[in-house]
Amino acid sequence: MARAARVLALARAAEGAAGPGRARLVLLPPGSGARPGPRAARGEPAEGAGWAAAEGAGRREPGRPAEGPSGAGWGEAVAAAAAALQAGGLVAVPTDTVYGVACLAQDSAAVRSIYSLKGRNGAKPLAICLGDVERLYRYCRVNVPDELLRDLLPGPVTLVLERSEELNKDLNPFTSLVGVRIPDHPFMRDLARACPGPLALTSANISSQGSTLTVLEFQDLWPQLSLVIDGGPIGDIQSPECRLGSTVVDLSVSGKFSIIRPGCALTSTVEILKKKYGLVPESS
C-alpha cells in the first residue's frame, strides 16, 4: 500500500511539474535502499557549502511531455541513469545520506549545469562519486593507508584528497583538492561503475536550502533534470539528524586530518582516524 500511495503521489507531481522538459521518474524495486553499512552498524543516523555540499539543466528534447513514474528492474534503472548522464543530463539519485544530483564530472557543460540548477556559488567545489576504492587512485593522490580508505568507504564520509591530473580541469579549478564519495548504496555504486569516469555529486536542493530525503521534497528541480530515481524515503523524514549529510574530512596533509563538516558519522570517523591510524587534528 505504501508503494502504491507513493506511485500515485509521484504521478500527480509529474502531471503538475512545470517547464519545457520534464524529468522521467523511475521507481527502484522494493527493498533496494542502502545496505546496512558502516553508518548503521555504528549507530549513526541516516548530503549538504564547500566540500560540505559536495553534491544546470539536463539536455532533453524541447517540449517533451511529462512522464509519470515507471516501475523498473534494477538493471534497467542503472542503464537509464547511465544513458542520461552520458547524454549530458543531470540525474537525481538516492544515496546513503540524502538525495543527490549527479552528472559526469568529466563533462564541463554538465558541471556548469549543476551550478545553474542549484544557484550554487561557483567558488564552492563539487565532490566526485566512485563505485569502488580501487578507482580512487586514478583521480587522487593518496597519502593514507589503503586500509584506512576501506575502513571509511563505502560509507557516509567524504574524503578530501589531492586531485590528480586525470580529473577534468574545469571541475573545481580553484583548488588542488577534491572530495571523494563512495556511498554505501548499491544503486549509486552500480551507477558509478556503469559510467566511464567519476560522477560529480551534490545534494538535491537549491543552495542554502535544506537537504532532501524524498523525491517530492525537491519537486521544484524536476523540470531541469533528465531523470529522477526514486529509492523511497531515506531515513526518518521527521528527524533533522537524518539531513546532516556525509562527514567531510580533509586527509590531504600527511599524518593529520581536518573536519570540514561534522555530518552524520563524526564520532566513528574521528575514532578510526585517531585510535586506529594515529592521525591528529590539523589544528594540533
CSV table of C-alpha atoms in Angstrom, one decimal:
chain,number,residue,atom,x,y,z
A,1,MET,CA,0.0,0.0,0.0
A,2,ALA,CA,2.8,2.4,0.8
A,3,ARG,CA,4.4,1.9,-2.6
A,4,ALA,CA,1.0,2.3,-4.4
A,5,ALA,CA,0.5,5.6,-2.5
A,6,ARG,CA,4.0,6.8,-3.5
A,7,VAL,CA,3.3,6.0,-7.1
A,8,LEU,CA,0.1,7.9,-7.0
A,9,ALA,CA,1.7,10.9,-5.4
A,10,LEU,CA,4.6,10.9,-7.9
A,11,ALA,CA,2.2,10.6,-10.8
A,12,ARG,CA,0.3,13.7,-9.5
A,13,ALA,CA,3.5,15.6,-9.0
A,14,ALA,CA,4.7,14.7,-12.5
A,15,GLU,CA,1.5,15.9,-14.0
A,16,GLY,CA,1.9,19.2,-12.2
A,17,ALA,CA,5.6,19.8,-12.9
A,18,ALA,CA,6.1,22.9,-15.0
A,19,GLY,CA,8.7,23.6,-17.6
A,20,PRO,CA,9.5,22.8,-21.3
A,21,GLY,CA,11.2,19.5,-20.4
A,22,ARG,CA,10.2,17.2,-17.6
A,23,ALA,CA,12.2,14.5,-15.9
A,24,ARG,CA,11.3,10.9,-16.2
A,25,LEU,CA,10.6,9.3,-12.9
A,26,VAL,CA,11.8,5.7,-12.2
A,27,LEU,CA,11.0,3.8,-9.0
A,28,LEU,CA,13.6,1.4,-7.8
A,29,PRO,CA,12.4,-2.1,-6.9
A,30,PRO,CA,11.2,-2.6,-3.3
A,31,GLY,CA,13.9,-3.3,-0.8
A,32,SER,CA,16.6,-1.6,-2.9
A,33,GLY,CA,17.8,1.0,-0.4
A,34,ALA,CA,21.1,1.4,1.1
A,35,ARG,CA,22.6,-1.8,2.7
A,36,PRO,CA,23.2,-1.7,6.4
A,37,GLY,CA,26.7,-0.5,6.2
A,38,PRO,CA,29.2,1.4,8.4
A,39,ARG,CA,26.7,4.1,9.4
A,40,ALA,CA,24.0,1.7,10.5
A,41,ALA,CA,26.5,-0.6,12.2
A,42,ARG,CA,27.9,2.3,14.2
A,43,GLY,CA,24.5,3.5,15.2
A,44,GLU,CA,24.8,6.7,13.2
A,45,PRO,CA,21.7,8.5,11.9
A,46,ALA,CA,20.6,8.0,8.3
A,47,GLU,CA,24.0,15.2,2.0
A,48,GLY,CA,24.5,19.3,2.2
A,49,ALA,CA,28.6,24.6,1.2
A,50,GLY,CA,32.2,24.0,0.2
A,51,TRP,CA,33.0,20.3,0.4
A,52,ALA,CA,30.1,20.1,2.8
A,53,ALA,CA,27.7,20.5,-0.1
A,54,ALA,CA,29.5,18.2,-2.5
A,55,GLU,CA,26.9,17.5,-4.1
A,56,GLY,CA,22.1,23.0,-14.7
A,57,ALA,CA,19.8,21.7,-16.8
A,58,GLY,CA,19.7,18.3,-18.3
A,59,ARG,CA,19.7,18.1,-22.0
A,60,ARG,CA,16.4,16.8,-23.4
A,61,GLU,CA,14.3,17.3,-26.4
A,62,PRO,CA,12.4,20.6,-26.1
A,63,GLY,CA,8.7,20.2,-25.3
A,64,ARG,CA,9.0,16.6,-24.2
A,65,PRO,CA,5.8,15.7,-22.3
A,66,ALA,CA,5.9,14.7,-18.7
A,67,GLU,CA,6.4,11.1,-17.9
A,68,GLY,CA,4.8,9.6,-14.9
A,69,PRO,CA,6.7,7.2,-12.6
A,70,SER,CA,7.5,3.9,-14.0
A,71,GLY,CA,8.5,0.7,-12.3
A,72,ALA,CA,11.8,-0.6,-13.5
A,73,GLY,CA,14.1,-3.5,-12.8
A,74,TRP,CA,17.4,-2.8,-11.2
A,75,GLY,CA,19.5,-3.2,-14.3
A,76,GLU,CA,17.0,-1.1,-16.4
A,77,ALA,CA,17.2,1.7,-13.8
A,78,VAL,CA,21.0,1.7,-13.8
A,79,ALA,CA,21.1,1.7,-17.6
A,80,ALA,CA,18.6,4.5,-17.9
A,81,ALA,CA,20.5,6.7,-15.4
A,82,ALA,CA,23.9,5.9,-17.1
A,83,ALA,CA,22.5,6.8,-20.5
A,84,ALA,CA,21.0,10.1,-19.3
A,85,LEU,CA,24.4,11.0,-17.7
A,86,GLN,CA,26.3,10.1,-20.8
A,87,ALA,CA,23.9,12.3,-22.9
A,88,GLY,CA,25.0,15.2,-20.7
A,89,GLY,CA,22.0,15.2,-18.4
A,90,LEU,CA,21.5,15.7,-14.7
A,91,VAL,CA,20.1,12.7,-12.7
A,92,ALA,CA,18.6,12.8,-9.2
A,93,VAL,CA,19.7,9.8,-7.2
A,94,PRO,CA,19.3,8.3,-3.7
A,95,THR,CA,22.4,7.9,-1.6
A,96,ASP,CA,23.2,6.6,1.8
A,97,THR,CA,22.7,10.0,3.4
A,98,VAL,CA,20.3,12.2,1.4
A,99,TYR,CA,19.1,12.6,-2.2
A,100,GLY,CA,21.7,13.9,-4.6
A,101,VAL,CA,22.0,15.2,-8.2
A,102,ALA,CA,24.7,13.7,-10.3
A,103,CYS,CA,26.4,14.4,-13.7
A,104,LEU,CA,29.6,13.2,-15.4
A,105,ALA,CA,32.5,15.0,-13.7
A,106,GLN,CA,34.5,15.0,-16.9
A,107,ASP,CA,31.7,16.8,-18.8
A,108,SER,CA,32.3,20.5,-18.4
A,109,ALA,CA,28.9,21.6,-19.7
A,110,ALA,CA,27.1,19.3,-17.3
A,111,VAL,CA,29.2,20.5,-14.4
A,112,ARG,CA,28.1,24.1,-15.3
A,113,SER,CA,24.5,22.9,-15.4
A,114,ILE,CA,24.7,21.6,-11.8
A,115,TYR,CA,25.8,25.0,-10.6
A,116,SER,CA,23.0,26.6,-12.6
A,117,LEU,CA,20.4,24.2,-11.2
A,118,LYS,CA,21.3,24.8,-7.6
A,119,GLY,CA,22.1,28.5,-7.9
A,120,ARG,CA,25.4,27.5,-6.4
A,121,ASN,CA,28.4,29.8,-5.8
A,122,GLY,CA,31.0,29.0,-8.4
A,123,ALA,CA,33.7,29.1,-5.8
A,124,LYS,CA,32.2,26.1,-3.9
A,125,PRO,CA,33.6,22.8,-5.0
A,126,LEU,CA,31.8,19.6,-6.1
A,127,ALA,CA,32.7,16.2,-4.8
A,128,ILE,CA,33.2,13.2,-7.1
A,129,CYS,CA,31.5,9.9,-6.7
A,130,LEU,CA,33.0,6.5,-7.5
A,131,GLY,CA,31.8,2.9,-7.2
A,132,ASP,CA,34.9,1.3,-5.7
A,133,VAL,CA,38.0,2.3,-3.6
A,134,GLU,CA,40.3,1.0,-6.4
A,135,ARG,CA,39.1,3.7,-8.8
A,136,LEU,CA,40.0,6.4,-6.3
A,137,TYR,CA,43.7,6.1,-7.0
A,138,ARG,CA,43.2,7.3,-10.6
A,139,TYR,CA,41.7,10.6,-9.6
A,140,CYS,CA,43.5,11.3,-6.3
A,141,ARG,CA,47.0,11.3,-4.8
A,142,VAL,CA,46.6,9.2,-1.8
A,143,ASN,CA,48.8,9.6,1.3
A,144,VAL,CA,47.0,7.4,3.7
A,145,PRO,CA,46.9,3.6,4.0
A,146,ASP,CA,44.6,1.7,1.7
A,147,GLU,CA,43.1,0.1,4.8
A,148,LEU,CA,42.1,3.5,6.1
A,149,LEU,CA,40.2,4.2,2.9
A,150,ARG,CA,38.4,0.9,3.2
A,151,ASP,CA,37.5,1.5,6.8
A,152,LEU,CA,35.6,4.6,5.8
A,153,LEU,CA,34.5,3.8,2.3
A,154,PRO,CA,31.9,2.9,1.2
A,155,GLY,CA,30.1,5.0,3.8
A,156,PRO,CA,28.6,8.3,4.7
A,157,VAL,CA,32.0,10.1,4.6
A,158,THR,CA,33.6,12.5,2.0
A,159,LEU,CA,37.4,12.2,1.9
A,160,VAL,CA,39.2,15.3,0.7
A,161,LEU,CA,42.5,14.5,-1.0
A,162,GLU,CA,44.9,15.9,-3.5
A,163,ARG,CA,43.5,15.6,-7.0
A,164,SER,CA,45.4,14.0,-9.9
A,165,GLU,CA,45.8,15.3,-13.5
A,166,GLU,CA,43.1,12.8,-14.6
A,167,LEU,CA,40.3,14.9,-13.3
A,168,ASN,CA,38.5,17.5,-15.5
A,169,LYS,CA,40.3,20.8,-15.1
A,170,ASP,CA,37.0,22.6,-15.3
A,171,LEU,CA,35.9,20.8,-12.1
A,172,ASN,CA,36.9,22.9,-9.1
A,173,PRO,CA,39.7,24.7,-11.0
A,174,PHE,CA,40.3,26.9,-8.0
A,175,THR,CA,41.6,24.1,-5.7
A,176,SER,CA,44.2,21.3,-5.9
A,177,LEU,CA,41.9,19.2,-3.7
A,178,VAL,CA,38.9,17.1,-4.4
A,179,GLY,CA,36.3,15.4,-2.2
A,180,VAL,CA,35.5,11.8,-2.9
A,181,ARG,CA,32.3,9.9,-2.0
A,182,ILE,CA,31.6,6.2,-2.3
A,183,PRO,CA,28.1,6.0,-1.0
A,184,ASP,CA,27.1,2.8,0.8
A,185,HIS,CA,24.1,2.5,-1.5
A,186,PRO,CA,24.0,-0.3,-4.1
A,187,PHE,CA,22.3,1.7,-6.8
A,188,MET,CA,24.8,4.5,-6.5
A,189,ARG,CA,27.8,2.1,-6.7
A,190,ASP,CA,26.4,0.3,-9.7
A,191,LEU,CA,25.6,3.5,-11.4
A,192,ALA,CA,29.2,4.8,-10.8
A,193,ARG,CA,30.6,1.6,-12.1
A,194,ALA,CA,28.4,1.8,-15.3
A,195,CYS,CA,29.9,5.3,-16.2
A,196,PRO,CA,33.2,5.8,-18.0
A,197,GLY,CA,34.5,8.3,-15.4
A,198,PRO,CA,33.7,9.8,-12.0
A,199,LEU,CA,30.4,11.4,-11.2
A,200,ALA,CA,30.1,14.9,-9.8
A,201,LEU,CA,27.7,14.7,-6.9
A,202,THR,CA,25.8,17.3,-4.9
A,203,SER,CA,22.7,17.4,-2.7
A,204,ALA,CA,19.3,17.6,-4.5
A,205,ASN,CA,18.3,21.1,-3.2
A,206,ILE,CA,18.7,24.7,-4.0
A,207,SER,CA,21.9,26.0,-2.4
A,208,SER,CA,21.3,27.3,1.2
A,209,GLN,CA,18.1,25.2,1.5
A,210,GLY,CA,17.8,22.0,3.4
A,211,SER,CA,18.8,18.6,2.1
A,212,THR,CA,16.1,16.2,0.9
A,213,LEU,CA,15.0,12.7,2.0
A,214,THR,CA,12.3,12.1,-0.6
A,215,VAL,CA,12.0,12.9,-4.3
A,216,LEU,CA,8.9,15.0,-3.6
A,217,GLU,CA,10.9,17.4,-1.4
A,218,PHE,CA,12.9,18.6,-4.5
A,219,GLN,CA,10.0,18.6,-6.9
A,220,ASP,CA,10.9,22.2,-8.0
A,221,LEU,CA,14.1,20.9,-9.6
A,222,TRP,CA,12.4,18.2,-11.7
A,223,PRO,CA,11.9,20.3,-14.8
A,224,GLN,CA,15.6,20.7,-15.1
A,225,LEU,CA,16.5,17.1,-14.6
A,226,SER,CA,16.7,14.3,-17.2
A,227,LEU,CA,15.8,11.5,-14.8
A,228,VAL,CA,14.7,11.1,-11.2
A,229,ILE,CA,15.5,7.8,-9.5
A,230,ASP,CA,13.1,7.3,-6.6
A,231,GLY,CA,14.6,4.9,-4.0
A,232,GLY,CA,11.9,5.8,-1.4
A,233,PRO,CA,12.4,7.8,1.8
A,234,ILE,CA,16.0,8.0,3.1
A,235,GLY,CA,15.9,7.7,6.9
A,236,ASP,CA,13.3,9.3,9.1
A,237,ILE,CA,12.0,12.4,7.3
A,238,GLN,CA,10.9,13.9,10.6
A,239,SER,CA,14.4,13.7,12.1
A,240,PRO,CA,16.8,16.7,11.5
A,241,GLU,CA,19.7,14.3,12.2
A,242,CYS,CA,18.9,12.4,9.0
A,243,ARG,CA,19.6,15.5,7.0
A,244,LEU,CA,23.1,16.2,8.2
A,245,GLY,CA,24.8,14.7,5.2
A,246,SER,CA,28.1,13.0,5.0
A,247,THR,CA,31.0,13.7,7.3
A,248,VAL,CA,33.6,15.7,5.3
A,249,VAL,CA,37.2,15.1,6.4
A,250,ASP,CA,40.4,16.6,4.8
A,251,LEU,CA,43.2,14.0,4.6
A,252,SER,CA,45.5,15.9,2.3
A,253,VAL,CA,48.1,16.6,4.9
A,254,SER,CA,50.1,13.5,5.9
A,255,GLY,CA,49.6,12.4,9.5
A,256,LYS,CA,46.8,14.8,10.1
A,257,PHE,CA,43.1,15.3,9.5
A,258,SER,CA,40.7,18.2,9.5
A,259,ILE,CA,36.9,18.0,9.9
A,260,ILE,CA,35.3,20.3,7.3
A,261,ARG,CA,31.8,19.3,8.2
A,262,PRO,CA,30.7,17.1,11.1
A,263,GLY,CA,27.9,15.4,9.2
A,264,CYS,CA,26.2,12.2,10.3
A,265,ALA,CA,29.3,10.0,11.1
A,266,LEU,CA,31.6,12.3,13.0
A,267,THR,CA,32.2,10.2,16.1
A,268,SER,CA,33.0,7.0,14.4
A,269,THR,CA,35.2,8.7,11.7
A,270,VAL,CA,37.3,10.5,14.3
A,271,GLU,CA,37.7,7.4,16.4
A,272,ILE,CA,39.0,5.4,13.4
A,273,LEU,CA,41.4,8.2,12.4
A,274,LYS,CA,42.8,8.8,15.9
A,275,LYS,CA,42.8,5.4,17.6
A,276,LYS,CA,43.5,3.1,14.7
A,277,TYR,CA,45.7,5.2,12.5
A,278,GLY,CA,47.2,7.7,14.9
A,279,LEU,CA,46.2,10.8,12.9
A,280,VAL,CA,46.0,14.1,14.8
A,281,PRO,CA,43.7,17.0,14.2
A,282,GLU,CA,45.4,19.5,11.9
A,283,SER,CA,45.0,22.3,14.4
A,284,SER,CA,47.0,20.4,17.0
